[in-house]
Coordinates of C-alpha atoms in Angstrom, one line a residue:
M1 CA 0.1 0.1 0.0
K2 CA 2.9 2.4 0.8
F3 CA 4.3 2.0 -2.8
F4 CA 0.9 2.9 -4.3
K5 CA 0.6 5.9 -2.2
I6 CA 4.0 7.0 -3.4
I7 CA 3.0 6.5 -7.1
I8 CA -0.2 8.7 -6.4
F9 CA 1.9 11.3 -4.7
I10 CA 4.3 11.4 -7.8
I11 CA 1.4 11.6 -10.3
L12 CA -0.1 14.4 -8.4
L13 CA 3.3 16.1 -8.2
I14 CA 4.1 16.0 -12.0
S15 CA 0.4 16.5 -13.1
P16 CA 0.7 20.3 -13.3
L17 CA 3.5 19.8 -15.9
Y18 CA 0.8 18.8 -18.2
A19 CA -2.1 20.9 -17.0
E20 CA -1.6 23.7 -19.3
D21 CA -1.7 21.4 -22.3
S22 CA -4.8 19.8 -21.1
V23 CA -6.7 23.1 -20.5
E24 CA -5.6 24.3 -24.0
D25 CA -6.9 21.1 -25.5
N26 CA -10.4 21.2 -23.7
N27 CA -11.2 24.9 -24.0
T28 CA -10.1 26.0 -27.4
S29 CA -13.6 27.2 -28.5
S30 CA -13.4 30.0 -25.9
V31 CA -10.0 31.2 -26.5
S32 CA -8.5 33.7 -28.8
D33 CA -6.5 33.1 -32.0
Q34 CA -3.2 32.6 -30.0
Y35 CA -4.2 29.0 -30.0
V36 CA -3.1 27.0 -33.1
E37 CA -3.8 23.4 -34.4
I38 CA -1.2 21.2 -35.6
S39 CA -2.8 20.3 -38.9
K40 CA 0.0 18.2 -40.3
I41 CA 3.5 16.7 -39.5
R42 CA 5.8 16.1 -42.3
I43 CA 8.5 13.6 -41.6
I44 CA 11.5 13.4 -43.8
I45 CA 13.6 10.4 -43.2
D46 CA 16.9 10.1 -45.3
E47 CA 15.1 12.3 -48.0
K48 CA 12.0 10.0 -47.9
I49 CA 8.8 12.0 -47.1
F50 CA 5.9 11.1 -45.0
E51 CA 2.6 13.0 -44.2
W52 CA 1.2 12.5 -40.8
T53 CA -2.4 14.0 -40.4
E54 CA -5.1 13.3 -37.8
G55 CA -6.4 10.5 -39.8
E56 CA -3.4 8.8 -41.5
L57 CA 0.3 8.4 -42.0
I58 CA 1.4 7.9 -45.7
Q59 CA 4.6 8.2 -47.7
T60 CA 4.1 10.8 -50.3
D61 CA 7.3 11.0 -52.3
T62 CA 7.3 8.8 -55.5
A63 CA 9.6 6.2 -56.7
E64 CA 9.6 3.8 -59.6
N65 CA 9.5 0.8 -57.3
D66 CA 7.6 1.3 -53.9
D67 CA 9.4 -1.8 -52.4
V68 CA 12.8 -0.4 -53.2
A69 CA 11.9 3.0 -51.8
E70 CA 10.7 1.5 -48.5
S71 CA 13.8 -0.6 -48.3
N72 CA 16.0 2.5 -48.5
I73 CA 14.5 3.9 -45.4
T74 CA 16.8 2.9 -42.5
L75 CA 14.3 3.9 -39.6
K76 CA 10.5 3.5 -39.7
S77 CA 8.3 6.6 -39.4
S78 CA 6.8 5.1 -36.3
T79 CA 10.2 5.3 -34.7
I80 CA 10.6 9.0 -35.2
I81 CA 7.0 9.5 -34.0
S82 CA 7.9 7.7 -30.7
F83 CA 10.3 10.7 -29.7
L84 CA 7.9 13.4 -30.5
S85 CA 5.8 15.4 -28.0
I86 CA 3.4 16.5 -30.8
K87 CA 0.6 14.9 -32.9
P88 CA -1.7 16.2 -35.6
G89 CA -5.0 17.6 -34.4
R90 CA -3.7 18.8 -31.2
K91 CA -4.4 22.5 -30.3
V92 CA -2.0 24.5 -28.1
K93 CA -0.6 27.9 -27.6
Q94 CA 1.9 29.1 -30.2
N95 CA 4.6 29.3 -27.6
S96 CA 3.8 25.9 -26.2
L97 CA 4.0 24.5 -29.7
E98 CA 7.6 25.9 -29.9
E99 CA 8.5 24.4 -26.6
L100 CA 7.0 20.9 -27.6
C101 CA 9.1 21.1 -30.9
R102 CA 12.1 22.0 -28.9
D103 CA 11.7 19.1 -26.6
S104 CA 11.2 16.9 -29.5
E105 CA 14.3 18.0 -31.5
L106 CA 16.4 17.6 -28.2
R107 CA 15.1 14.2 -27.6
L108 CA 15.8 12.9 -31.3
N109 CA 19.2 14.4 -31.1
K110 CA 20.1 12.8 -27.6
S111 CA 18.8 9.4 -28.6
G112 CA 21.9 8.3 -30.6
Y113 CA 19.6 7.1 -33.4
F114 CA 20.4 10.2 -35.8
Y115 CA 23.3 12.0 -37.2
S116 CA 21.1 15.1 -37.2
A117 CA 17.6 16.0 -36.4
S118 CA 15.5 19.2 -36.6
V119 CA 11.8 20.1 -35.9
M120 CA 10.5 23.2 -37.5
I121 CA 7.2 25.1 -37.6
V122 CA 6.1 26.3 -40.9
P123 CA 4.3 29.7 -40.9
P124 CA 0.6 29.5 -42.1
V125 CA -0.2 30.3 -45.8
K126 CA -4.0 30.1 -45.8
N127 CA -5.3 29.3 -42.4
P128 CA -3.7 31.5 -39.6
D129 CA -5.0 29.1 -36.9
E130 CA -3.1 26.0 -38.3
R131 CA 0.6 25.0 -38.4
T132 CA 2.5 22.4 -40.3
V133 CA 5.6 20.9 -38.5
I134 CA 8.4 19.5 -40.4
V135 CA 10.6 16.8 -38.8
T136 CA 13.9 16.0 -40.7
V137 CA 16.2 13.3 -39.6
T138 CA 19.4 11.7 -40.9
S139 CA 19.7 8.0 -39.8
G140 CA 22.8 7.5 -37.7
Y141 CA 25.2 4.6 -37.1
F142 CA 23.4 1.8 -35.2
W143 CA 26.3 -0.5 -34.1
R144 CA 27.1 0.1 -30.5
Y145 CA 30.4 -0.7 -28.7
S146 CA 31.2 -0.2 -24.9
G147 CA 32.8 -1.9 -21.9
G148 CA 33.8 -1.7 -18.4
N149 CA 36.2 -3.1 -15.9
A150 CA 37.2 -6.5 -17.6
W151 CA 34.4 -6.8 -20.0
G152 CA 33.2 -5.5 -23.4
M153 CA 29.9 -4.9 -25.2
I154 CA 28.8 -5.0 -28.8
G155 CA 25.3 -4.5 -30.2
K156 CA 22.9 -2.8 -32.5
A157 CA 20.1 -0.3 -32.1
G158 CA 17.5 0.5 -34.6
L159 CA 16.7 -3.2 -35.2
F160 CA 14.4 -3.7 -38.3
G161 CA 13.9 0.1 -38.4
D162 CA 12.3 0.0 -34.9
R163 CA 13.1 1.6 -31.7
A164 CA 14.9 -1.7 -30.6
S165 CA 18.3 -2.9 -29.6
F166 CA 20.3 -6.1 -28.9
Y167 CA 23.6 -6.0 -27.0
L168 CA 25.9 -9.0 -26.2
F169 CA 28.4 -8.7 -23.2
A170 CA 31.5 -10.8 -22.7
G171 CA 34.7 -10.8 -20.6
W172 CA 36.2 -11.8 -17.4
N173 CA 33.5 -10.7 -15.1
K174 CA 30.3 -10.0 -17.1
N175 CA 28.7 -12.2 -19.8
G176 CA 25.2 -12.1 -21.2
F177 CA 22.8 -10.2 -23.3
E178 CA 20.1 -7.3 -23.2
Y179 CA 17.2 -6.8 -25.6
M180 CA 14.8 -3.8 -25.4
H181 CA 12.0 -2.7 -27.7
Y182 CA 10.4 0.7 -26.8
R183 CA 7.7 0.6 -29.5
A184 CA 6.7 -3.0 -29.7
G185 CA 3.8 -3.7 -32.3
G186 CA 4.0 -0.2 -33.4
I187 CA 2.4 1.2 -30.1
P188 CA 4.0 2.7 -27.0
L189 CA 4.5 -0.7 -25.5
I190 CA 7.8 -1.4 -23.9
L191 CA 9.2 -5.1 -23.8
G192 CA 12.6 -6.4 -23.0
A193 CA 14.7 -9.1 -21.5
R194 CA 18.2 -9.5 -20.1
A195 CA 20.4 -12.2 -18.5
F196 CA 24.0 -12.1 -17.1
Y197 CA 26.6 -14.2 -15.5
F198 CA 29.0 -11.9 -13.4
G199 CA 32.0 -14.0 -13.5
P200 CA 34.2 -16.2 -13.5
G201 CA 36.2 -13.2 -12.2
D202 CA 35.3 -10.9 -9.4
Y203 CA 32.8 -8.2 -10.2
A204 CA 32.3 -5.2 -7.7
G205 CA 28.7 -5.6 -6.1
K206 CA 28.4 -9.3 -6.5
R207 CA 29.9 -10.1 -3.2
N208 CA 27.4 -12.7 -2.0
D209 CA 28.6 -15.6 -4.3
E210 CA 27.3 -18.2 -1.9
N211 CA 23.9 -17.0 -2.6
G212 CA 24.4 -17.4 -6.3
N213 CA 23.8 -13.7 -7.2
R214 CA 26.5 -14.0 -10.0
F215 CA 23.6 -15.0 -12.1
E216 CA 20.7 -12.3 -12.9
S217 CA 18.0 -12.3 -15.4
A218 CA 14.9 -10.1 -15.9
A219 CA 11.9 -9.4 -18.0
T220 CA 10.5 -6.0 -18.6
A221 CA 7.1 -4.7 -19.7
G222 CA 5.9 -1.2 -19.6
W223 CA 4.1 1.7 -21.4
F224 CA 5.0 5.2 -22.6
L225 CA 2.4 7.5 -20.9
H226 CA 4.3 10.4 -22.6
P227 CA 7.7 10.5 -24.4
D228 CA 9.2 11.8 -21.1
L229 CA 7.2 9.5 -18.8
I230 CA 7.1 5.7 -18.7
I231 CA 5.7 3.1 -16.2
C232 CA 7.2 -0.3 -16.2
A233 CA 7.8 -3.5 -14.2
D234 CA 10.6 -5.9 -14.0
L235 CA 10.2 -9.6 -13.1
A236 CA 13.8 -10.4 -11.8
D237 CA 15.5 -13.5 -10.8
S238 CA 18.9 -13.0 -8.9
G239 CA 20.6 -16.3 -8.7
F240 CA 19.2 -18.8 -11.5
G241 CA 22.5 -20.7 -11.8
P242 CA 23.5 -24.2 -10.6
D243 CA 23.2 -24.9 -7.0
S244 CA 21.7 -21.3 -6.4
K245 CA 19.1 -20.4 -4.0
G246 CA 17.3 -18.0 -6.3
L247 CA 15.7 -14.8 -5.4
V248 CA 12.7 -13.8 -7.4
S249 CA 11.5 -10.1 -7.3
F250 CA 8.8 -8.2 -8.8
Q251 CA 9.8 -4.4 -9.3
P252 CA 7.2 -1.9 -10.7
Y253 CA 8.6 1.6 -11.3
I254 CA 7.9 4.9 -12.9
R255 CA 10.6 7.1 -14.6
Y256 CA 10.3 10.6 -15.8
E257 CA 12.9 12.9 -17.5
K258 CA 12.5 16.4 -18.9
F259 CA 14.7 19.0 -20.7
L260 CA 14.7 22.3 -18.9
K261 CA 14.3 25.8 -20.4
T262 CA 17.0 27.4 -18.6
G263 CA 20.8 26.8 -18.9
T264 CA 22.7 25.0 -21.5
D265 CA 21.7 21.4 -22.2
S266 CA 19.9 21.2 -18.8
N267 CA 17.6 18.4 -17.8
A268 CA 15.9 16.7 -14.8
G269 CA 14.3 13.5 -13.9
F270 CA 13.4 10.9 -11.3
E271 CA 12.7 7.3 -10.9
T272 CA 10.6 5.5 -8.1
R273 CA 10.9 1.8 -7.8
S274 CA 9.5 -0.8 -5.3
F275 CA 10.9 -4.3 -4.8
I276 CA 8.6 -7.2 -3.8
Y277 CA 10.3 -10.5 -2.7
P278 CA 7.4 -13.0 -2.6
S279 CA 9.6 -15.9 -1.1
L280 CA 10.9 -13.7 1.6
N281 CA 7.6 -11.9 2.3
K282 CA 9.6 -8.6 2.2
F283 CA 9.3 -5.4 0.5
K284 CA 11.4 -2.1 0.1
A285 CA 11.0 1.0 -2.0
E286 CA 13.4 3.6 -3.5
T287 CA 13.2 6.8 -5.1
G288 CA 15.8 9.2 -6.7
G289 CA 15.9 12.3 -8.8
F290 CA 18.5 14.4 -10.5
V291 CA 19.0 17.9 -12.0
H292 CA 21.7 18.9 -14.5
A293 CA 22.1 22.7 -14.8
G294 CA 24.2 23.7 -17.7
L295 CA 26.2 26.9 -16.7
T296 CA 28.1 27.2 -19.7
G297 CA 28.6 25.0 -22.9
S298 CA 31.4 23.2 -20.9
T299 CA 30.4 23.6 -17.3
V300 CA 27.7 21.6 -15.5
F301 CA 26.3 21.6 -11.9
A302 CA 24.7 18.2 -11.2
F303 CA 22.8 17.2 -8.0
A304 CA 21.1 14.0 -7.1
L305 CA 18.8 13.0 -4.2
S306 CA 17.7 9.6 -3.4
G307 CA 16.3 7.6 -0.4
G308 CA 15.1 4.1 0.3
Y309 CA 12.8 2.6 2.9
S310 CA 11.4 -0.8 4.0
P311 CA 9.1 -1.7 6.7
D312 CA 10.8 -5.1 7.0
D313 CA 14.0 -6.1 8.4
L314 CA 16.5 -6.5 5.4
T315 CA 19.2 -9.0 4.9
E316 CA 22.5 -8.6 3.2
D317 CA 21.3 -9.8 -0.2
I318 CA 18.3 -7.3 -0.4
C319 CA 19.7 -4.4 1.5
F320 CA 20.3 -0.9 -0.1
D321 CA 24.0 -0.9 -0.9
L322 CA 25.7 2.5 -0.9
F323 CA 29.2 1.0 -1.2
Y324 CA 29.3 -0.7 -4.7
T325 CA 26.2 0.7 -6.6
E326 CA 27.3 3.0 -9.4
D327 CA 26.1 6.5 -9.3
R328 CA 24.4 6.0 -5.9
N329 CA 27.1 5.6 -3.2
V330 CA 29.3 7.4 -0.7
R331 CA 32.5 7.6 -2.5
S332 CA 35.0 7.6 0.6
G333 CA 36.8 5.1 2.9
Y334 CA 34.1 3.3 4.6
E335 CA 33.6 -0.5 4.8
V336 CA 31.0 -2.5 2.9
E337 CA 29.1 -3.1 6.1
Q338 CA 28.9 0.6 7.2
L339 CA 27.1 1.4 3.9
S340 CA 24.7 -1.7 3.7
A341 CA 21.5 0.1 4.8
S342 CA 18.0 -0.9 5.8
D343 CA 16.8 2.8 4.9
Y344 CA 18.8 5.8 3.8
L345 CA 18.8 9.3 2.5
L346 CA 21.6 10.4 0.1
G347 CA 22.5 13.6 -1.7
S348 CA 25.2 14.0 -4.2
A349 CA 26.6 17.2 -5.8
E350 CA 29.2 17.5 -8.8
L351 CA 30.7 20.6 -10.5
R352 CA 31.7 19.1 -14.0
Q353 CA 33.9 20.9 -16.5
T354 CA 34.7 19.5 -19.9
V355 CA 38.5 20.2 -20.5
L356 CA 39.0 18.7 -24.0
T357 CA 37.0 17.3 -26.8
L358 CA 38.6 15.2 -29.5
K359 CA 37.0 13.4 -32.5
P360 CA 39.4 10.5 -33.3
A361 CA 38.1 8.5 -36.3
G362 CA 35.0 10.6 -36.2
V363 CA 34.0 9.6 -32.7
E364 CA 33.5 12.3 -30.2
C365 CA 35.5 11.7 -27.0
R366 CA 35.2 14.3 -24.0
F367 CA 37.5 14.5 -21.2
Q368 CA 35.8 15.8 -18.0
T369 CA 37.1 16.6 -14.5
F370 CA 34.8 17.2 -11.5
L371 CA 34.6 18.0 -7.9
F372 CA 32.0 16.0 -5.8
A373 CA 30.4 15.8 -2.2
D374 CA 28.3 13.1 -0.9
A375 CA 26.4 13.0 2.4
A376 CA 24.0 10.2 3.6
G377 CA 22.1 9.4 6.7
L378 CA 21.4 5.7 7.1
H379 CA 20.6 2.9 9.2
T380 CA 22.8 -0.2 8.7
I381 CA 21.2 -3.7 8.5
S382 CA 23.6 -4.8 11.4
D383 CA 22.5 -2.0 13.7
P384 CA 19.0 -0.5 12.4
D385 CA 18.3 1.5 15.5
E386 CA 21.5 3.8 15.2
M387 CA 21.6 6.4 12.6
I388 CA 25.0 6.8 10.8
I389 CA 26.3 9.9 8.9
A390 CA 28.4 9.1 6.1
D391 CA 30.2 11.8 3.9
A392 CA 32.7 12.0 1.0
Y393 CA 34.6 14.8 -0.6
G394 CA 36.8 14.6 -3.6
A395 CA 37.6 15.0 -7.3
G396 CA 37.4 12.9 -10.4
F397 CA 38.1 12.5 -14.1
R398 CA 35.9 10.9 -16.7
I399 CA 36.5 9.9 -20.4
L400 CA 33.2 9.9 -22.3
F401 CA 33.0 8.4 -25.8
E402 CA 29.7 9.3 -27.5
N403 CA 27.8 7.8 -30.5
P404 CA 28.5 5.1 -31.5
V405 CA 30.9 3.8 -28.9
F406 CA 28.9 5.0 -25.8
A407 CA 31.7 4.0 -23.4
R408 CA 32.0 6.0 -20.3
F409 CA 34.7 5.5 -17.6
T410 CA 34.7 7.5 -14.3
F411 CA 37.7 7.5 -11.9
S412 CA 37.4 9.4 -8.5
Y413 CA 39.0 9.6 -5.1
G414 CA 37.2 10.9 -2.0
I415 CA 37.9 11.2 1.8
N416 CA 35.4 11.6 4.7
R417 CA 35.7 13.7 7.7
D418 CA 37.9 11.0 9.4
I419 CA 40.3 11.3 6.4
N420 CA 39.6 7.8 5.3
G421 CA 39.9 7.6 1.4
R422 CA 38.7 5.4 -1.4
F423 CA 39.5 5.1 -5.1
F424 CA 36.3 4.3 -7.1
F425 CA 35.9 3.3 -10.8
C426 CA 32.7 2.8 -12.7
G427 CA 31.5 2.5 -16.2
T428 CA 29.2 5.4 -16.3
A429 CA 28.8 9.0 -17.1
G430 CA 27.7 9.9 -13.6
F431 CA 24.2 10.5 -12.2

């Protein structure tokens, strides 16, 4: 019940973000001509043209062989539509339309599916209350390469022209696959599956080998409520290998991300997730959010706040881990047991500065330095009655390979108020 109360609270919290559009859609008959209707969206994919109106979506350019023309389109029009905040027939204010188009363009360019993307509003010719929007994209490079500490990844996005991807992982301490489809069946349906073996070498965070949690698998299903907002659920099995005890969990979650109007390349988001363990009759919930404020084109202030709670007594295999978990930990010299929490509240801040950008072989690579501070209040699973305050202060360095490599490496060193330090490495670009 507590999880559902959290979900209701979050929905009420974010509903004002869509309230203005809702009012505009339902009360257009009583407003002035500052309201406009999106009469048509023209989608240009690699020079192939589609017209999307309220009733249909058709390809309008001509070719001698329609089958050949269709085969030359790398991505389907439905894939482009999945990134858009607009649709034909919608009535909004002119300034709202401009903001929705800006969001759509940013979403397209940040997706990694396109070399370039633009969303433009065409001024009216005959009807002053109608607008045509032109979406122009150039299909990108869809092979993906990445890696981490002692493992590598290869895969492909844009499978069959859809918003779908398949990745293979192999190495000393991570082997497996991941498949995700973000518009299954041509509708906003999310489906996915993954399975991993975190071995034979040591993998940070998989410390309970006797419980079999080197093996993990999960199936995902969800729905896009809005291009920025999804609601999903994972059915996960941690420990499906030989001689494993196994630990099945049901994990419903809601995720929201939004580009911000202020700053350079600024965005914010949150995720709230619950963990239900039927075999243990235990439950926990976790929520977290972030804000990235672009101060200049190369300087970003990042802040993240997260918290976890359980009404039950947690064990080592299902506790909140603030030691190993990437992008959600206290980066200084504590022991694992000191950061294994039954509940917690954690805040992290970073001041990031891009110091160099290179493009070897056409792949953008950014070198970034950062200062950070972490502070957490938590109850450990060994002593749930005593509140511990953990802190960290330090600096770090990142190497960030962009499309199509998508490999991120973060190195940091931090100390706490007792001058105990720790070096930390992870394969992410930070929270």
